[in-house]
Amino acid sequence: MNRSYAKDIATGLASLLTGMKVTMTTMLTKGHTVEWPREAAQVPLMFRGHIQLVANKDNGFAKCIACGACARACPSNCIEVKGAKPEGAKKKSPTFFMLDFTTCSLCGLCVESCPVVAITFSRDYALAGFELQPFAGMDLLKDVASPFVEERNDI
Amino acid sequence: MFDSQTAATYNLETVGDQENDFILNLGPQHPGTHGVLRVVLHMDGEYILSADPVLGYGHRMQEKIAETLTYTQVLPYMARMDYLSALSYNQAWVCLVEKMCGYEVPRRAEYIRVLTTELNRISSHFLWFGAFLLDLGAFTPFLHAFEDREKILDLLETLTGSRLTYCFFRFGGVGADVDSVFLKGAQDFVDHMRSHLASYHDLVTGNVIFQERTRDVGVILPFDTWGYGLTGPVLRGSGEKYDVRLREPYSIYPELDFEIPVEQTGDCLARYLVRLQEIEESLNIIEQTIAGMPEGPIRSKVPKIIKPPEGEATMSVETPRGELMIYAVSDGSKIPYRVKYRVPSFANLSIFSKMAKGQLLADALAVLGSLDLVIPEVDR
Ligand code: SF4
Ligand code: SF4
């Protein structure tokens, strides 16, 4: 056994021990994971869940004026809006607001394009399921009140 | 030089002996290819006679899609090409359109852009670090790097709202303003990493097994680097000091003080060292942008419907993987006439056939890992 061989073994062993030291010290630190669903992680303010309609403070109706700007801005055509004027109102109100969340990329172009700030991102992060339908056809109007209650019951 | 090495590693008695040769498919579902890349390997025992990458499993016609959407609508697609450095892609596209239309960008927005892009660069390098060592058979560094990467993702999530596929930059600015909490978080991260990076070197760089696995493996000669169009850390590992941030400076990079790390040996170890040094340099850049963050608006006024004047433009940025160039032609309408992406991973992959020749299979995986490929970017 020549000397350089012995030296290689010594430096090799030293390097392994240094590495092990890092592993061992890390082992003594606290864990970094959150045991979801038993505990929930904090959702940041800017979090982008699926989009949702903003309700008007006075009457709880959707702020949306059914202008369709968001549907035009969306790169994946996942918004479908239809609207009509409720009796006596000046502005239109949506009768149909469907989001296809399966193709939504959460880019935020719809939120930015809305002239009356009628859509925001929700903070719902538990968006997983076994079926397609609840996500392919998300009826966003069901979370806000609507002046078209009877019509909507027919859908 | 490469071929003499090749000859030495072949078992000359059985080479060309058809009975002992076989074809091995690496991928498209293989953990070592990090995505749907398939490499057809012609093997002689453990040695590779030839390696042919087969591309296109993740082809999504990104360029064609861009020809059907408005300039604004193309923006979210940028993050889907290289999902590990979405902000660099964001930057390339917004800078390109700003160049075509002549929009001004406020100083504060430029600072935020550089700050977030560099954070993104570090997180990309961390992921590469973990994945590369996983390829070499080490599991601990992966968890080690992901712990720190998580800090960046959490930080960027509070600002941009997403963790990976950011769509944050806007024409003429950025989507949201940074607050003191974010800046403090970024500064804390820099301080933490400065001291913590030493443990990366303790854990991996000095490790004998790691050194044996990477030293003199997959050497890229400076001569080849230009022929194959290599960029990024792969190129800088072979001794070329080429970085778009230095050569064709954009944004506020000329005003910042940072080094471009270069290594001379061109092997896997050199590429590894370049990336780790780049993390340090990115920390420097981040610190400077935090310190120099000017007050002011974050978005200038740009028209709602963007119609660049007739003409063409190119824009290059340095992504963590190398030079990304976007070329766009406008015919004056709101939809691009033609968009072309020159992506770094595609060029960096092209040299793999040459490097894998004559290598052991396990070394070829180390080489593949050291190129830091993102397959959706190769295929786009
Ligand atoms: S976030 Fe983007 S993809 Fe999703 S609905 Fe809005 S515009 Fe469409
Ligand atoms: S852009 Fe706003 S107001 Fe117009 S349809 Fe969409 S949500 Fe309603």
Coordinates of C-alpha atoms and ligand atoms in Angstrom, one line a residue:
Chain A
M1 CA 0.0 0.0 0.0
N2 CA 1.6 3.2 -1.1
R3 CA 1.4 6.5 0.7
S4 CA -0.8 8.4 -1.7
Y5 CA -3.3 5.6 -1.5
A6 CA -3.4 6.0 2.3
K7 CA -3.7 9.7 1.9
D8 CA -6.7 9.3 -0.4
I9 CA -8.4 7.2 2.1
A10 CA -7.8 9.7 4.8
T11 CA -9.1 12.7 2.8
G12 CA -12.0 10.7 1.6
L13 CA -13.0 9.8 5.1
A14 CA -12.6 13.3 6.3
S15 CA -14.9 14.6 3.5
L16 CA -17.5 12.0 4.3
L17 CA -17.4 12.9 8.0
T18 CA -17.8 16.6 7.1
G19 CA -20.8 15.7 5.0
M20 CA -22.2 13.6 7.8
K21 CA -21.9 16.5 10.2
V22 CA -24.1 18.6 8.0
T23 CA -26.7 15.8 7.9
M24 CA -26.6 15.2 11.6
T25 CA -26.9 18.9 12.6
T26 CA -29.8 19.3 10.1
M27 CA -31.4 16.3 11.8
L28 CA -31.6 18.1 15.0
T29 CA -33.5 21.1 13.5
K30 CA -37.2 21.5 13.5
G31 CA -39.3 20.0 10.6
H32 CA -40.4 22.3 7.8
T33 CA -43.6 20.6 6.6
V34 CA -47.1 21.3 7.5
E35 CA -49.3 18.3 8.2
W36 CA -52.2 19.2 6.0
P37 CA -55.2 18.5 6.5
R38 CA -54.6 18.3 10.2
E39 CA -53.1 21.8 10.2
A40 CA -53.4 24.4 7.5
A41 CA -50.6 26.4 5.9
Q42 CA -51.0 30.2 5.9
V43 CA -52.4 31.4 2.6
P44 CA -50.7 34.6 1.4
L45 CA -52.8 37.6 0.6
M46 CA -51.9 37.6 -3.0
F47 CA -52.8 33.9 -3.4
R48 CA -54.4 33.0 -6.7
G49 CA -57.1 30.4 -6.4
H50 CA -59.8 30.2 -9.0
I51 CA -61.5 33.5 -9.9
Q52 CA -64.7 34.5 -8.2
L53 CA -67.2 37.3 -8.5
V54 CA -67.2 40.2 -6.2
A55 CA -70.5 41.1 -4.6
N56 CA -71.8 44.6 -4.3
K57 CA -71.8 45.7 -0.7
D58 CA -75.4 47.2 -0.7
N59 CA -77.4 44.4 -2.2
G60 CA -75.1 41.4 -2.5
F61 CA -75.6 41.2 -6.2
A62 CA -72.6 40.6 -8.4
K63 CA -70.8 43.8 -9.3
C64 CA -70.3 42.5 -12.8
I65 CA -71.9 44.4 -15.7
A66 CA -71.6 41.5 -18.1
C67 CA -69.4 43.5 -20.5
G68 CA -67.4 40.4 -21.5
A69 CA -64.0 42.1 -21.3
C70 CA -62.7 39.3 -19.1
A71 CA -63.9 36.6 -21.6
R72 CA -62.1 38.4 -24.4
A73 CA -58.9 38.9 -22.4
C74 CA -58.6 35.3 -21.4
P75 CA -56.0 33.4 -23.4
S76 CA -57.7 30.1 -22.9
N77 CA -61.3 31.0 -23.5
C78 CA -62.4 29.7 -20.2
I79 CA -64.9 32.3 -19.2
E80 CA -68.4 32.5 -20.6
V81 CA -70.6 35.4 -19.7
K82 CA -74.1 36.2 -20.6
G83 CA -76.1 39.1 -19.2
A84 CA -79.3 41.0 -19.4
K85 CA -80.8 44.2 -17.9
P86 CA -82.9 43.5 -14.9
E87 CA -86.1 45.5 -14.9
G88 CA -85.6 49.1 -13.9
A89 CA -81.8 48.8 -13.7
K90 CA -79.4 51.0 -15.7
K91 CA -76.7 48.4 -16.2
K92 CA -76.7 44.8 -17.2
S93 CA -76.2 42.0 -14.8
P94 CA -74.9 38.5 -15.5
T95 CA -77.4 35.8 -16.0
F96 CA -74.7 33.2 -16.7
F97 CA -71.0 33.2 -15.6
M98 CA -69.2 29.9 -16.2
L99 CA -65.6 29.3 -15.7
D100 CA -63.8 26.3 -17.1
F101 CA -61.2 25.9 -14.5
T102 CA -59.6 22.9 -16.2
T103 CA -58.0 25.2 -18.8
C104 CA -57.5 28.3 -16.6
S105 CA -53.8 29.2 -16.1
L106 CA -54.5 31.6 -13.2
C107 CA -52.7 34.3 -15.2
G108 CA -54.8 37.1 -13.9
L109 CA -55.5 38.8 -17.2
C110 CA -59.3 38.6 -16.6
V111 CA -58.9 40.3 -13.2
E112 CA -56.9 43.1 -14.7
S113 CA -59.1 43.7 -17.6
C114 CA -62.3 44.1 -15.7
P115 CA -63.4 47.7 -15.8
V116 CA -65.4 47.6 -12.5
V117 CA -63.1 45.2 -10.5
A118 CA -65.9 42.6 -10.4
I119 CA -63.6 39.5 -10.2
T120 CA -60.8 38.6 -7.8
F121 CA -58.9 35.4 -7.1
S122 CA -60.4 33.3 -4.4
R123 CA -58.2 31.9 -1.6
D124 CA -59.5 28.4 -2.0
Y125 CA -56.5 26.2 -2.3
A126 CA -58.0 22.8 -1.9
L127 CA -58.7 22.4 -5.5
A128 CA -58.5 18.8 -6.2
G129 CA -61.1 16.2 -7.0
F130 CA -61.8 12.9 -8.7
E131 CA -64.2 14.2 -11.3
L132 CA -63.9 16.7 -14.1
Q133 CA -67.3 18.3 -14.1
P134 CA -67.1 20.4 -10.9
F135 CA -64.0 22.1 -12.4
A136 CA -65.0 22.2 -16.1
G137 CA -68.2 24.0 -15.3
M138 CA -67.7 26.2 -12.3
D139 CA -70.8 28.4 -11.9
L140 CA -69.4 31.5 -10.3
L141 CA -72.8 33.1 -9.9
K142 CA -73.9 30.7 -7.3
D143 CA -71.7 32.4 -4.7
V144 CA -73.3 35.8 -5.2
A145 CA -76.9 36.9 -5.1
S146 CA -78.5 37.6 -8.5
P147 CA -81.5 39.6 -9.6
F148 CA -82.4 36.7 -11.9
V149 CA -83.3 34.1 -9.3
E150 CA -86.1 32.5 -11.2
E151 CA -84.2 32.2 -14.5
R152 CA -81.3 30.7 -12.8
N153 CA -83.4 28.1 -11.2
D154 CA -84.2 26.8 -14.6
I155 CA -80.5 26.1 -15.5
Chain B
M1 CA -9.0 14.5 -27.8
F2 CA -12.5 13.3 -27.2
D3 CA -12.2 10.5 -29.7
S4 CA -8.9 9.1 -28.2
Q5 CA -10.7 9.0 -24.9
T6 CA -13.5 7.2 -26.5
A7 CA -11.3 4.6 -28.0
A8 CA -9.7 3.9 -24.7
T9 CA -13.0 3.2 -23.0
Y10 CA -14.4 0.8 -25.6
N11 CA -13.9 -2.9 -25.1
L12 CA -12.2 -3.2 -28.5
E13 CA -12.8 -6.9 -28.8
T14 CA -16.5 -6.8 -28.7
V15 CA -17.1 -3.4 -30.4
G16 CA -19.1 -3.8 -33.6
D17 CA -19.8 -7.4 -32.6
Q18 CA -23.5 -7.2 -33.3
E19 CA -24.3 -10.0 -30.9
N20 CA -23.3 -8.1 -27.8
D21 CA -24.7 -4.7 -28.8
F22 CA -28.2 -3.8 -27.8
I23 CA -30.5 -0.8 -27.9
L24 CA -31.6 0.7 -24.6
N25 CA -34.4 3.2 -24.4
L26 CA -33.7 5.9 -21.8
G27 CA -37.1 7.5 -21.2
P28 CA -39.5 8.9 -22.1
Q29 CA -40.5 8.0 -18.6
H30 CA -37.2 7.9 -16.8
P31 CA -36.3 9.8 -13.6
G32 CA -32.9 10.6 -15.1
T33 CA -34.2 12.5 -18.0
H34 CA -36.3 14.9 -15.8
G35 CA -39.2 15.0 -18.2
V36 CA -40.5 13.3 -21.3
L37 CA -37.2 13.1 -23.1
R38 CA -36.3 9.8 -24.8
V39 CA -32.7 8.9 -25.6
V40 CA -32.1 5.9 -27.8
L41 CA -28.9 4.4 -26.6
H42 CA -26.9 1.9 -28.6
M43 CA -25.0 0.0 -25.9
D44 CA -22.1 -2.3 -25.8
G45 CA -22.4 -3.7 -22.3
E46 CA -22.2 -0.7 -19.9
Y47 CA -20.7 1.6 -22.6
I48 CA -22.6 3.8 -24.9
L49 CA -21.8 3.5 -28.6
S50 CA -24.2 6.2 -29.7
A51 CA -27.0 8.2 -28.1
D52 CA -29.8 9.8 -30.1
P53 CA -32.2 12.1 -28.3
V54 CA -35.8 11.8 -29.5
L55 CA -37.7 15.0 -29.0
G56 CA -41.3 16.2 -29.3
Y57 CA -43.2 14.3 -26.6
G58 CA -44.1 17.6 -25.0
H59 CA -44.5 19.7 -28.1
R60 CA -47.3 22.2 -27.7
M61 CA -46.8 24.4 -30.8
Q62 CA -45.9 27.4 -28.6
E63 CA -44.8 29.4 -31.6
K64 CA -48.0 28.7 -33.5
I65 CA -50.1 29.4 -30.5
A66 CA -48.4 32.8 -30.1
E67 CA -49.5 33.6 -33.7
T68 CA -53.2 33.2 -32.7
L69 CA -53.2 35.3 -29.5
T70 CA -52.8 38.9 -28.7
Y71 CA -49.6 40.2 -27.3
T72 CA -51.0 40.3 -23.8
Q73 CA -52.4 36.8 -24.1
V74 CA -49.1 35.3 -25.0
L75 CA -47.6 36.4 -21.7
P76 CA -49.0 33.5 -19.6
Y77 CA -47.7 31.0 -22.1
M78 CA -44.2 32.2 -21.4
A79 CA -44.1 30.6 -18.0
R80 CA -45.1 27.2 -19.5
M81 CA -42.0 26.9 -21.5
D82 CA -39.4 26.9 -18.8
Y83 CA -41.4 26.5 -15.7
L84 CA -38.3 26.8 -13.5
S85 CA -37.4 30.3 -14.6
A86 CA -40.8 31.7 -15.6
L87 CA -39.7 35.2 -14.7
S88 CA -36.9 35.3 -17.1
Y89 CA -39.3 34.3 -19.8
N90 CA -41.8 36.9 -18.6
Q91 CA -39.0 39.5 -18.8
A92 CA -38.0 38.5 -22.4
W93 CA -41.5 38.9 -23.7
V94 CA -42.4 42.2 -21.9
C95 CA -39.0 43.7 -22.9
L96 CA -39.5 42.6 -26.5
V97 CA -43.0 44.2 -26.7
E98 CA -41.7 47.3 -24.9
K99 CA -38.9 47.5 -27.4
M100 CA -41.3 47.2 -30.4
C101 CA -43.7 49.8 -29.1
G102 CA -41.2 52.0 -27.3
Y103 CA -42.9 51.9 -23.9
E104 CA -41.1 53.4 -20.9
V105 CA -40.6 51.3 -17.8
P106 CA -40.4 53.1 -14.4
R107 CA -37.1 52.6 -12.5
R108 CA -38.9 50.9 -9.6
A109 CA -40.4 48.4 -11.9
E110 CA -37.0 47.6 -13.3
Y111 CA -35.6 47.0 -9.9
I112 CA -38.5 44.7 -8.9
R113 CA -38.0 42.8 -12.1
V114 CA -34.3 42.2 -11.5
L115 CA -34.9 41.4 -7.8
T116 CA -37.6 38.8 -8.6
T117 CA -35.8 37.3 -11.6
E118 CA -32.6 36.7 -9.6
L119 CA -34.6 35.1 -6.8
N120 CA -36.1 32.9 -9.5
R121 CA -32.6 32.1 -10.8
I122 CA -31.5 30.9 -7.4
S123 CA -34.6 28.7 -7.0
S124 CA -33.9 27.2 -10.4
H125 CA -30.3 26.5 -9.5
F126 CA -31.5 24.9 -6.2
L127 CA -33.8 22.6 -8.1
W128 CA -31.0 21.7 -10.5
F129 CA -28.7 21.1 -7.6
G130 CA -31.1 18.6 -6.0
A131 CA -32.0 16.9 -9.2
F132 CA -28.4 16.6 -10.4
L133 CA -27.2 15.0 -7.1
L134 CA -30.2 12.7 -7.2
D135 CA -28.9 11.5 -10.6
L136 CA -25.6 10.8 -9.0
G137 CA -27.3 8.8 -6.2
A138 CA -27.3 11.3 -3.4
F139 CA -30.6 11.9 -1.7
T140 CA -29.8 14.3 1.2
P141 CA -28.7 17.3 -0.9
F142 CA -32.0 17.2 -2.7
L143 CA -33.9 17.8 0.5
H144 CA -31.3 20.3 1.7
A145 CA -31.7 22.4 -1.4
F146 CA -35.5 22.1 -1.4
E147 CA -35.7 23.5 2.1
D148 CA -34.0 26.7 0.9
R149 CA -35.9 26.7 -2.4
E150 CA -39.1 26.7 -0.5
K151 CA -38.2 29.9 1.2
I152 CA -37.9 31.6 -2.2
L153 CA -41.2 30.2 -3.4
D154 CA -43.0 31.3 -0.3
L155 CA -41.4 34.8 -0.7
L156 CA -42.4 35.1 -4.4
E157 CA -45.8 33.7 -3.6
T158 CA -46.6 36.6 -1.4
L159 CA -45.7 39.0 -4.2
T160 CA -46.9 37.3 -7.4
G161 CA -49.6 34.9 -6.1
S162 CA -48.1 31.9 -7.7
R163 CA -45.3 29.5 -6.8
L164 CA -43.9 28.3 -10.1
T165 CA -45.6 29.5 -13.3
Y166 CA -45.4 33.2 -12.6
C167 CA -47.3 35.7 -14.8
F168 CA -46.1 38.8 -13.0
F169 CA -44.5 41.2 -15.3
R170 CA -46.7 43.6 -17.4
F171 CA -46.0 45.7 -20.4
G172 CA -44.5 48.9 -18.9
G173 CA -44.0 47.6 -15.4
V174 CA -44.9 44.8 -13.0
G175 CA -48.1 43.4 -11.6
A176 CA -47.7 44.3 -8.0
D177 CA -45.6 46.5 -5.8
V178 CA -43.1 45.2 -3.2
D179 CA -43.6 46.2 0.4
S180 CA -41.2 46.4 3.3
V181 CA -42.2 42.9 4.4
F182 CA -41.2 41.4 1.1
L183 CA -37.9 43.4 1.0
K184 CA -37.1 42.3 4.6
G185 CA -37.9 38.7 3.7
A186 CA -35.6 38.9 0.7
Q187 CA -32.8 40.5 2.8
D188 CA -33.2 37.8 5.5
F189 CA -33.0 35.2 2.8
V190 CA -29.8 36.7 1.4
D191 CA -28.3 36.7 4.9
H192 CA -29.4 33.2 5.6
M193 CA -28.0 31.9 2.3
R194 CA -24.7 33.6 2.7
S195 CA -24.0 31.5 5.8
H196 CA -25.9 28.4 4.7
L197 CA -24.2 28.0 1.4
A198 CA -21.1 26.7 3.2
S199 CA -23.0 23.7 4.2
Y200 CA -23.7 22.9 0.6
H201 CA -20.0 22.8 0.0
D202 CA -19.4 20.7 3.1
L203 CA -22.1 18.3 2.1
V204 CA -21.3 18.0 -1.6
T205 CA -18.4 19.9 -3.2
G206 CA -15.8 18.4 -1.0
N207 CA -17.2 14.9 -1.0
V208 CA -14.8 12.4 -2.6
I209 CA -17.5 10.3 -4.2
F210 CA -19.1 13.4 -5.8
Q211 CA -15.7 14.5 -7.1
E212 CA -14.9 11.1 -8.6
R213 CA -18.2 11.1 -10.3
T214 CA -17.9 14.5 -11.9
R215 CA -14.2 15.4 -12.4
D216 CA -13.2 14.9 -16.0
V217 CA -16.6 13.5 -16.9
G218 CA -18.3 14.9 -19.9
V219 CA -15.7 17.4 -20.9
I220 CA -16.8 20.1 -23.3
L221 CA -14.0 21.7 -25.3
P222 CA -14.1 25.4 -25.9
F223 CA -14.0 24.7 -29.6
D224 CA -17.3 22.8 -29.4
T225 CA -19.1 25.4 -27.3
W226 CA -19.7 27.8 -30.2
G227 CA -20.3 25.2 -32.8
Y228 CA -23.2 23.8 -30.8
G229 CA -24.5 27.1 -29.7
L230 CA -24.1 26.4 -26.0
T231 CA -24.9 29.2 -23.6
G232 CA -25.3 29.7 -19.9
P233 CA -23.4 27.8 -17.2
V234 CA -22.7 25.0 -19.7
L235 CA -20.7 27.5 -21.8
R236 CA -19.1 29.3 -18.8
G237 CA -18.0 26.0 -17.4
S238 CA -15.8 25.7 -20.5
G239 CA -14.0 28.9 -19.9
E240 CA -16.0 31.3 -22.0
K241 CA -17.1 34.5 -20.3
Y242 CA -20.3 34.9 -22.1
D243 CA -23.4 36.1 -20.3
V244 CA -26.2 38.2 -21.9
R245 CA -26.4 40.3 -18.8
L246 CA -22.8 41.3 -19.6
R247 CA -22.7 41.3 -23.4
E248 CA -26.1 42.7 -24.3
P249 CA -27.1 44.3 -21.0
Y250 CA -30.8 44.9 -20.5
S251 CA -32.8 46.4 -17.7
I252 CA -30.6 47.8 -14.9
Y253 CA -27.9 45.2 -15.1
P254 CA -25.2 47.6 -16.3
E255 CA -25.5 49.6 -13.1
L256 CA -25.1 46.6 -10.8
D257 CA -21.9 45.2 -9.6
F258 CA -21.6 41.5 -10.1
E259 CA -19.2 38.9 -11.5
I260 CA -19.7 36.3 -14.2
P261 CA -18.3 33.1 -12.7
V262 CA -16.2 31.1 -15.2
E263 CA -14.5 27.7 -14.8
Q264 CA -11.9 26.4 -17.2
T265 CA -12.1 22.6 -17.1
G266 CA -15.4 22.1 -18.9
D267 CA -16.3 18.9 -17.0
C268 CA -19.4 18.2 -14.9
L269 CA -17.6 19.6 -11.8
A270 CA -16.9 22.9 -13.6
R271 CA -20.6 23.3 -14.5
Y272 CA -21.5 22.5 -10.9
L273 CA -19.1 25.1 -9.5
V274 CA -20.3 27.8 -12.0
R275 CA -23.9 27.4 -10.9
L276 CA -23.0 27.5 -7.2
Q277 CA -21.0 30.6 -7.7
E278 CA -23.9 32.1 -9.7
I279 CA -26.1 31.6 -6.7
E280 CA -23.7 33.8 -4.7
E281 CA -23.6 36.4 -7.4
S282 CA -27.4 36.5 -7.6
L283 CA -27.4 37.1 -3.8
N284 CA -25.1 40.1 -4.4
I285 CA -27.5 41.4 -7.1
I286 CA -30.5 40.9 -4.9
E287 CA -28.8 42.8 -2.1
Q288 CA -28.0 45.7 -4.3
T289 CA -31.5 45.9 -5.7
I290 CA -33.0 45.9 -2.2
A291 CA -30.6 48.6 -1.1
G292 CA -31.1 50.8 -4.2
M293 CA -34.9 50.3 -4.6
P294 CA -36.1 53.7 -5.8
E295 CA -39.5 55.1 -5.0
G296 CA -42.0 55.8 -7.6
P297 CA -44.6 54.2 -9.8
I298 CA -44.4 50.5 -10.8
R299 CA -46.3 50.8 -14.1
S300 CA -46.3 53.3 -16.9
K301 CA -49.4 54.0 -18.9
V302 CA -49.7 51.7 -21.9
P303 CA -52.7 51.3 -24.2
K304 CA -55.2 48.6 -23.4
I305 CA -54.9 47.1 -26.9
I306 CA -51.4 46.6 -27.9
K307 CA -50.6 47.1 -31.6
P308 CA -46.8 47.3 -32.2
P309 CA -45.9 49.2 -35.4
E310 CA -45.0 47.1 -38.4
G311 CA -41.6 45.6 -38.1
E312 CA -39.5 43.0 -36.3
A313 CA -37.5 42.9 -33.1
T314 CA -35.4 40.5 -31.0
M315 CA -34.8 40.4 -27.4
S316 CA -32.2 38.2 -25.5
V317 CA -32.2 37.6 -21.8
E318 CA -30.0 35.3 -19.6
T319 CA -32.1 32.6 -18.1
P320 CA -30.6 30.2 -15.5
R321 CA -30.0 27.8 -18.4
G322 CA -28.5 30.2 -20.9
E323 CA -29.5 32.6 -23.6
L324 CA -33.1 32.9 -24.5
M325 CA -33.9 34.9 -27.6
I326 CA -37.3 35.8 -28.8
Y327 CA -37.9 37.1 -32.3
A328 CA -41.2 38.6 -33.2
V329 CA -42.6 40.1 -36.4
S330 CA -45.5 42.5 -36.2
D331 CA -47.8 43.3 -39.1
G332 CA -49.3 46.2 -37.2
S333 CA -52.3 44.2 -35.9
K334 CA -52.9 43.1 -32.4
I335 CA -51.7 39.6 -33.1
P336 CA -48.1 38.7 -33.7
Y337 CA -47.4 37.7 -37.3
R338 CA -44.5 35.4 -36.3
V339 CA -42.8 34.5 -33.1
K340 CA -39.7 32.5 -32.8
Y341 CA -38.1 31.2 -29.5
R342 CA -34.5 30.4 -29.3
V343 CA -34.3 28.4 -26.1
P344 CA -31.1 27.5 -24.3
S345 CA -31.9 23.9 -23.3
F346 CA -32.5 22.9 -26.9
A347 CA -29.0 24.0 -27.9
N348 CA -27.4 22.5 -24.8
L349 CA -29.1 19.2 -25.4
S350 CA -27.6 19.0 -28.9
I351 CA -24.1 18.3 -27.7
F352 CA -25.3 15.3 -25.6
S353 CA -24.9 12.8 -28.4
K354 CA -21.3 13.7 -28.7
M355 CA -20.6 13.7 -25.0
A356 CA -22.3 10.5 -24.3
K357 CA -20.3 8.5 -26.9
G358 CA -18.0 6.1 -25.2
Q359 CA -19.2 6.9 -21.7
L360 CA -20.5 4.6 -19.1
L361 CA -24.3 4.7 -18.8
A362 CA -24.1 6.1 -15.2
D363 CA -21.7 8.8 -16.4
A364 CA -24.0 9.8 -19.2
L365 CA -26.7 10.4 -16.7
A366 CA -24.4 12.6 -14.8
V367 CA -23.6 14.5 -18.0
L368 CA -27.3 14.8 -18.8
G369 CA -27.9 16.1 -15.3
S370 CA -25.1 18.6 -15.5
L371 CA -26.6 20.2 -18.7
D372 CA -29.7 21.3 -16.6
L373 CA -32.3 20.6 -19.2
V374 CA -35.9 21.5 -18.9
I375 CA -37.7 19.3 -21.4
P376 CA -40.9 21.4 -21.9
E377 CA -38.5 24.1 -23.0
V378 CA -36.7 21.8 -25.4
D379 CA -40.0 20.7 -26.9
R380 CA -42.1 23.8 -26.4
Ligands
SF4_1 S1 -56.9 33.7 -14.8 FE1 -56.3 33.8 -16.9 S2 -56.8 31.8 -17.8 FE2 -57.9 32.0 -15.8 S3 -59.9 32.7 -16.4 FE3 -58.7 34.5 -16.0 S4 -57.8 35.1 -17.9 FE4 -58.6 33.0 -18.2
SF4_2 S1 -64.9 42.1 -17.2 FE1 -65.8 42.4 -15.2 S2 -67.7 43.4 -15.6 FE2 -67.0 42.6 -17.6 S3 -68.0 40.6 -17.8 FE3 -66.0 40.3 -16.8 S4 -66.4 40.3 -14.6 FE4 -68.2 41.2 -15.6

